Short mmCIF file of C-alpha atoms in Angstrom, two decimals:
data_model
loop_
_atom_site.label_atom_id
_atom_site.label_comp_id
_atom_site.label_asym_id
_atom_site.label_seq_id
_atom_site.Cartn_x
_atom_site.Cartn_y
_atom_site.Cartn_z
CA MET S 140 84.83 41.30 69.90
CA PRO S 141 82.30 39.66 72.28
CA GLU S 142 84.91 38.83 74.89
CA SER S 143 85.79 42.54 75.26
CA GLU S 144 82.22 43.64 76.09
CA PRO S 145 82.40 42.92 79.87
CA ALA S 146 85.59 44.95 80.15
CA GLY S 147 83.95 47.79 78.24
CA TRP S 148 80.91 47.83 80.55
CA ARG S 149 83.16 47.75 83.59
CA GLN S 150 84.98 50.77 82.22
CA VAL S 151 81.67 52.60 81.74
CA THR S 152 80.68 51.78 85.32
CA VAL S 153 83.99 53.03 86.70
CA VAL S 154 83.84 56.26 84.67
CA VAL S 155 80.23 57.01 85.64
CA GLY S 156 80.96 56.30 89.31
CA GLY S 157 84.06 58.47 89.21
CA LEU S 158 82.21 61.36 87.57
CA ALA S 159 79.41 61.13 90.13
CA ALA S 160 81.94 61.20 92.96
CA LEU S 161 83.65 64.19 91.34
CA VAL S 162 80.36 66.09 91.13
CA VAL S 163 79.66 65.36 94.81
CA VAL S 164 83.13 66.59 95.79
CA LEU S 165 82.74 69.65 93.58
CA LEU S 166 79.40 70.54 95.16
CA SER S 167 80.80 70.00 98.65
CA ALA S 168 83.83 72.17 97.96
CA PHE S 169 81.76 75.07 96.69
CA ALA S 170 78.68 74.76 98.93
CA LEU S 171 80.04 73.78 102.35
CA PRO S 172 82.23 76.85 102.98
CA PRO S 173 79.35 79.34 102.57
CA LEU S 174 76.91 77.12 104.46
CA HIS S 175 79.24 76.69 107.43
CA SER S 176 81.00 80.03 107.31
CA GLY S 177 81.49 82.09 110.42
CA PRO S 178 84.30 83.57 112.49
CA HIS S 179 86.95 81.14 113.72
CA ASP S 180 89.70 82.67 115.87
CA VAL S 181 89.54 86.01 114.08
CA PRO S 182 92.40 88.03 115.63
CA VAL S 183 91.25 91.30 117.20
CA ALA S 184 92.93 93.66 119.65
CA VAL S 185 91.47 95.42 122.68
CA VAL S 186 92.96 98.51 124.30
CA GLY S 187 92.20 98.83 127.98
CA ASP S 188 93.09 97.57 131.44
CA PRO S 189 93.38 93.78 131.88
CA VAL S 190 89.98 93.45 133.52
CA ALA S 191 88.24 95.33 130.70
CA VAL S 192 90.09 93.31 128.06
CA GLN S 193 89.00 90.08 129.72
CA ASP S 194 85.42 91.29 129.95
CA VAL S 195 85.40 92.02 126.20
CA ALA S 196 86.96 88.62 125.45
CA ASP S 197 84.33 86.89 127.59
CA GLY S 198 81.55 88.81 125.90
CA LEU S 199 82.78 87.90 122.43
CA GLU S 200 83.16 84.27 123.44
CA ALA S 201 79.62 84.18 124.80
CA ALA S 202 78.21 85.76 121.63
CA GLN S 203 80.31 83.66 119.22
CA PRO S 204 82.11 80.71 120.83
CA GLY S 205 85.55 80.28 119.28
CA GLY S 206 84.91 83.16 116.96
CA TYR S 207 87.55 85.66 118.09
CA ALA S 208 91.11 85.53 119.37
CA VAL S 209 91.53 88.60 121.57
CA THR S 210 94.90 90.15 122.25
CA SER S 211 95.70 93.15 124.42
CA ALA S 212 97.25 96.31 122.96
CA GLU S 213 98.97 98.99 125.03
CA ASN S 214 97.31 101.94 123.33
CA ALA S 215 95.41 103.01 120.23
CA ALA S 216 98.61 103.59 118.26
CA ARG S 217 99.74 100.02 118.94
CA ALA S 218 96.31 98.70 117.99
CA ARG S 219 96.46 100.59 114.70
CA GLU S 220 99.93 99.18 114.11
CA LEU S 221 98.69 95.62 114.65
CA ILE S 222 95.96 96.19 112.08
CA LEU S 223 98.26 97.68 109.46
CA ASP S 224 100.77 94.87 110.04
CA ARG S 225 97.93 92.41 109.41
CA GLU S 226 98.24 90.88 112.86
CA ALA S 227 94.67 91.88 113.74
CA TYR S 228 91.55 92.58 111.70
CA GLY S 229 90.34 95.27 114.06
CA ALA S 230 90.58 96.71 117.54
CA LEU S 231 88.24 97.95 120.24
CA VAL S 232 89.74 100.97 121.98
CA LEU S 233 88.38 101.57 125.47
CA GLY S 234 89.25 105.09 126.53
CA GLU S 235 88.06 107.83 128.85
CA SER S 236 86.17 109.46 125.99
CA GLY S 237 84.29 106.22 125.34
CA PRO S 238 84.90 103.11 123.27
CA ARG S 239 85.59 103.17 119.54
CA MET S 240 86.17 100.43 116.99
CA LEU S 241 89.05 100.34 114.50
CA ILE S 242 88.61 98.18 111.40
CA ALA S 243 90.38 97.62 108.06
CA SER S 244 87.91 96.74 105.34
CA ALA S 245 90.80 96.17 102.89
CA ALA S 246 91.92 93.25 105.07
CA SER S 247 88.44 91.70 104.74
CA ASN S 248 85.22 93.48 104.03
CA ALA S 249 83.29 90.57 105.55
CA VAL S 250 85.22 90.72 108.84
CA ALA S 251 84.89 94.51 108.91
CA THR S 252 81.12 94.14 108.58
CA GLN S 253 81.06 91.70 111.49
CA LEU S 254 83.14 94.03 113.65
CA ARG S 255 80.74 96.85 112.87
CA ALA S 256 77.96 94.59 114.12
CA VAL S 257 79.97 93.91 117.28
CA ALA S 258 80.33 97.66 117.82
CA ASP S 259 76.59 98.12 117.34
CA ARG S 260 75.81 95.36 119.85
CA LEU S 261 78.21 96.76 122.44
CA GLY S 262 76.78 100.21 121.85
CA ASP S 263 73.26 98.94 122.51
CA GLU S 264 74.47 97.37 125.74
CA GLU S 265 76.16 100.61 126.79
CA GLY S 266 73.30 102.76 125.62
CA THR S 267 75.51 104.75 123.30
CA GLU S 268 76.79 104.69 119.72
CA ILE S 269 80.32 103.38 119.28
CA PRO S 270 82.10 105.18 116.43
CA VAL S 271 83.88 103.02 113.84
CA GLU S 272 87.04 104.12 112.05
CA ASP S 273 88.23 102.34 108.92
CA VAL S 274 92.02 102.66 109.12
CA ARG S 275 92.59 100.95 105.74
CA PRO S 276 89.58 101.08 103.44
CA PHE S 277 89.36 99.91 99.85
CA PRO S 278 89.71 102.62 97.20
CA ALA S 279 86.61 104.70 96.55
CA ASP S 280 86.17 103.20 93.06
CA ASP S 281 85.72 99.71 94.56
CA PRO S 282 84.69 100.16 98.20
CA THR S 283 83.89 96.46 98.72
CA GLY S 284 86.95 94.98 96.97
CA ALA S 285 84.82 93.08 94.47
CA GLY S 286 87.60 93.18 91.88
CA LEU S 287 90.00 91.35 94.18
CA ALA S 288 87.49 88.62 94.98
CA ALA S 289 86.63 88.20 91.30
CA GLY S 290 90.30 87.73 90.41
CA ALA S 291 90.72 84.39 92.21
CA LEU S 292 89.22 82.14 89.54
CA PRO S 293 90.93 83.88 86.57
CA LEU S 294 94.26 83.51 88.36
CA ALA S 295 93.69 79.80 88.95
CA LEU S 296 92.20 79.12 85.52
CA GLY S 297 94.75 81.33 83.80
CA GLY S 298 97.72 79.36 85.08
CA TRP S 299 96.01 76.02 84.36
CA ILE S 300 94.91 76.98 80.85
CA ALA S 301 98.28 78.55 80.00
CA ALA S 302 100.14 75.39 81.00
CA VAL S 303 97.78 73.15 79.00
CA VAL S 304 98.03 75.37 75.91
CA LEU S 305 101.81 75.45 76.14
CA LEU S 306 101.97 71.66 76.43
CA MET S 307 99.66 71.22 73.43
CA THR S 308 101.06 73.83 71.07
CA VAL S 309 104.71 74.43 71.94
CA ARG S 310 107.37 71.80 71.31
CA GLY S 311 110.60 71.67 73.25
CA PRO S 312 111.19 72.13 76.99
CA ARG S 313 113.11 75.36 76.57
CA GLN S 314 110.35 76.92 74.51
CA GLN S 315 107.68 75.76 76.96
CA ALA S 316 109.66 77.15 79.89
CA ALA S 317 110.12 80.47 78.09
CA GLY S 318 106.40 80.55 77.37
CA ALA S 319 105.55 79.96 81.03
CA VAL S 320 107.86 82.75 82.17
CA GLY S 321 106.61 85.12 79.50
CA PHE S 322 102.97 84.44 80.28
CA ALA S 323 103.52 85.00 84.01
CA VAL S 324 105.16 88.38 83.39
CA VAL S 325 102.71 89.60 80.75
CA GLY S 326 99.71 88.15 82.60
CA GLY S 327 100.80 89.73 85.88
CA LEU S 328 101.23 93.14 84.30
CA ALA S 329 97.93 92.92 82.37
CA LEU S 330 95.87 91.56 85.27
CA THR S 331 97.18 94.17 87.70
CA ALA S 332 96.64 96.97 85.19
CA LEU S 333 93.02 95.89 84.67
CA ILE S 334 92.25 95.59 88.38
CA GLN S 335 94.12 98.75 89.38
CA PHE S 336 93.41 101.15 86.52
CA GLY S 337 90.29 99.58 85.07
CA PHE S 338 88.38 98.49 88.19
CA GLY S 339 90.06 100.85 90.67
CA THR S 340 90.42 98.00 93.17
CA PHE S 341 94.14 98.41 93.89
CA ASP S 342 95.81 101.64 94.92
CA GLY S 343 99.25 100.41 95.95
CA ASN S 344 102.51 100.33 94.01
CA TYR S 345 101.65 98.97 90.57
CA TRP S 346 104.97 97.24 89.91
CA ALA S 347 105.08 95.50 93.29
CA THR S 348 101.48 94.34 92.91
CA ALA S 349 102.17 93.14 89.36
CA ALA S 350 105.17 91.18 90.64
CA ALA S 351 102.93 89.51 93.24
CA ALA S 352 100.38 88.63 90.56
CA ALA S 353 103.14 87.28 88.29
CA LEU S 354 104.41 85.05 91.10
CA GLY S 355 100.90 83.67 91.64
CA ILE S 356 100.37 82.99 87.94
CA SER S 357 103.84 81.47 87.61
CA ALA S 358 103.27 79.16 90.59
CA ALA S 359 99.99 77.91 89.10
CA ALA S 360 101.35 77.48 85.58
CA TRP S 361 104.53 75.68 86.66
CA ALA S 362 102.59 73.44 89.02
CA ILE S 363 100.49 72.22 86.08
CA LEU S 364 103.48 71.95 83.76
CA GLY S 365 105.34 69.88 86.33
CA LEU S 366 102.42 67.64 87.27
CA ARG S 367 101.48 66.94 83.64
CA THR S 368 105.05 66.30 82.50
CA ALA S 369 105.89 64.06 85.45
CA LEU S 370 102.57 62.25 85.96
CA GLY S 371 100.81 62.46 82.61
CA ASN S 372 97.09 63.21 82.36
CA ALA S 373 96.63 62.32 86.04
CA GLY S 374 98.74 65.39 86.80
CA LEU S 375 96.20 67.62 85.05
CA GLY S 376 93.49 66.20 87.28
CA LEU S 377 95.52 66.79 90.42
CA GLY S 378 96.26 70.31 89.27
CA ALA S 379 92.58 71.02 88.62
CA ILE S 380 91.73 69.80 92.12
CA ALA S 381 94.40 71.96 93.77
CA LEU S 382 93.79 75.12 91.74
CA ILE S 383 90.09 75.06 90.95
CA LEU S 384 88.14 72.42 92.83
CA LEU S 385 89.64 73.26 96.24
CA GLY S 386 91.80 76.30 95.64
CA ASN S 387 89.07 78.67 94.46
CA PRO S 388 86.34 78.13 97.09
CA LEU S 389 88.90 77.86 99.90
CA SER S 390 90.90 80.93 98.89
CA GLY S 391 89.04 83.17 101.34
CA LEU S 392 89.21 86.08 98.91
CA ALA S 393 85.50 86.75 99.08
CA SER S 394 85.54 86.73 102.89
CA ALA S 395 88.59 85.73 104.93
CA PRO S 396 90.30 82.44 105.77
CA GLU S 397 89.10 82.81 109.36
CA LEU S 398 85.49 82.90 108.16
CA LEU S 399 85.70 79.50 106.45
CA PRO S 400 85.04 76.22 108.30
CA ALA S 401 87.81 75.41 110.77
CA GLY S 402 90.77 73.85 108.99
CA TRP S 403 89.52 74.53 105.48
CA GLY S 404 90.59 78.16 105.57
CA THR S 405 94.08 77.13 106.62
CA LEU S 406 94.24 74.55 103.82
CA GLY S 407 93.17 77.17 101.31
CA GLN S 408 96.14 79.37 102.22
CA PHE S 409 98.51 76.57 101.22
CA LEU S 410 97.00 76.38 97.73
CA PRO S 411 97.97 78.83 94.94
CA PRO S 412 94.70 80.81 94.70
CA GLY S 413 94.53 81.48 98.45
CA ALA S 414 98.22 82.31 98.73
CA THR S 415 98.03 84.59 95.68
CA GLY S 416 95.01 86.43 97.07
CA SER S 417 96.67 86.98 100.44
CA LEU S 418 99.88 88.14 98.78
CA LEU S 419 98.02 90.59 96.55
CA ARG S 420 96.06 91.94 99.52
CA SER S 421 99.24 92.45 101.54
CA VAL S 422 101.18 94.12 98.74
CA ALA S 423 98.37 96.23 97.28
CA TYR S 424 96.92 97.55 100.55
CA PHE S 425 99.38 97.05 103.41
CA ASP S 426 102.81 97.84 101.92
CA GLY S 427 103.82 94.18 101.96
CA ALA S 428 102.92 93.46 105.59
CA ALA S 429 102.47 89.70 106.20
CA ALA S 430 103.52 88.96 102.62
CA ALA S 431 106.28 86.52 103.59
CA GLY S 432 103.96 83.60 104.35
CA PRO S 433 101.98 83.50 101.10
CA GLY S 434 105.11 84.40 99.17
CA LEU S 435 106.89 81.32 100.54
CA VAL S 436 103.88 79.13 99.72
CA LEU S 437 103.89 80.30 96.11
CA ALA S 438 107.67 79.93 95.90
CA GLY S 439 107.24 76.35 97.12
CA TRP S 440 104.67 75.56 94.42
CA LEU S 441 106.86 77.21 91.81
CA THR S 442 109.96 75.29 92.87
CA ALA S 443 108.11 71.98 93.06
CA GLY S 444 106.62 72.56 89.62
CA ILE S 445 110.01 73.33 88.08
CA LEU S 446 111.59 70.25 89.68
CA LEU S 447 108.75 67.99 88.51
CA TYR S 448 108.98 69.47 85.03
CA ALA S 449 112.74 68.92 84.88
CA ALA S 450 112.33 65.34 86.09
CA GLY S 451 109.62 64.65 83.51
CA VAL S 452 111.69 66.16 80.68
CA ARG S 453 114.75 64.14 81.72
CA ARG S 454 112.75 60.92 81.86
CA ALA S 455 111.24 61.59 78.43
CA ALA S 456 114.70 62.23 76.99
CA GLN S 457 116.00 58.97 78.47
CA ARG S 458 113.07 57.05 77.01
CA ALA S 459 113.62 58.64 73.60
CA ALA S 460 117.31 57.75 73.73
CA ALA S 461 116.47 54.15 74.68
CA VAL S 462 113.98 53.84 71.81
CA SER S 463 116.50 55.28 69.38
CA ALA S 464 119.09 52.80 70.55
CA ASP S 465 116.66 49.89 70.15
CA ASP S 466 115.68 51.01 66.64
CA ALA S 467 119.24 51.68 65.46
CA PRO S 468 120.59 49.20 62.82
CA LYS S 469 122.85 46.65 64.42
CA THR S 470 126.25 45.78 62.95
CA SER S 471 128.03 42.50 63.57
CA PRO S 472 131.24 42.97 65.54
CA THR S 473 133.15 41.11 62.77
CA THR S 474 131.90 43.13 59.83
CA GLY S 475 134.53 45.81 60.22
CA SER S 476 133.49 48.59 57.87
CA GLY S 477 131.08 46.39 55.95
CA ALA S 478 127.39 47.15 55.37
CA ALA S 479 125.37 47.47 58.55
CA GLY S 480 123.22 44.51 59.39
CA VAL S 481 124.96 42.18 56.87
CA PRO S 482 126.71 39.30 58.60
CA SER S 483 130.37 39.00 57.76
CA THR S 484 131.42 35.99 55.69
CA ALA S 485 135.11 36.54 56.15
CA GLY S 486 136.90 33.32 56.93
CA ALA S 487 133.90 31.14 56.09
CA GLU S 488 134.71 27.98 54.32
#
């Protein structure tokens, strides 16, 4: 009808404007982190007397302002412990035999590369070569950890797609819940098997790593199930933003959270892809060190998703019951056992 044309054109304008804004946000989310990447408070340890430690800290600050957070370690053994506990990415050991650098490429290949460059620069200043020891490297079959970095998007997309497929094809909340649990378990086992035995990226305990992957997939899938059930299609959009639009580029899997723009790396660790990546890294390479933080983040997403899903299912059941009550045939209170909907004529003159 002619009177509906203005409303239709307004709708087109709103949709086009919204899509353009979405593309801008998408480009910003994927392009800004690499463009503005660099070290931000990367924790490193230094072994030496207080004056030497301060000199190193001052030198790092001058070369990269705000780039490194230096802490003092009593000895090389303590420095190694800090690295394996994931409290530091590396350590500079200043000893009588000369300085040496400890790194852990499995914690972040990008940070390890930067620490190697720091060792080279310090060696040039000292006129000597500073040896570098990798205390926790990636397995030989995947020395750069490419398989781990490549797993971020499948984890995010897998949980999102699984939830959408379950909502579209499976009827009944119990069946959908069972499907989500089953997919998380099977997906975790399959994904870990592929990365560990197919790519050679993981070399830790398979079952523990698979459990970490299953928790990440479950958190993503339940987040989408809960958002969609409670909020409708808007929930799918919010889930896509959290898991894909922001979660993937801010996960830090390809580099490290401390190498992303200040604040963005921290945000990424509170989203499922970033938390899943950090949990997998801790479990697969560091015997679970520093796994509590990302594990709690994923548990929070999982719990919130389940609660939203339960609330949405309960609300849908209440609406269905209300509709059924409104559509039910009504019987006059005076009809007794007479036919429903037929007014009683008893006592009429």
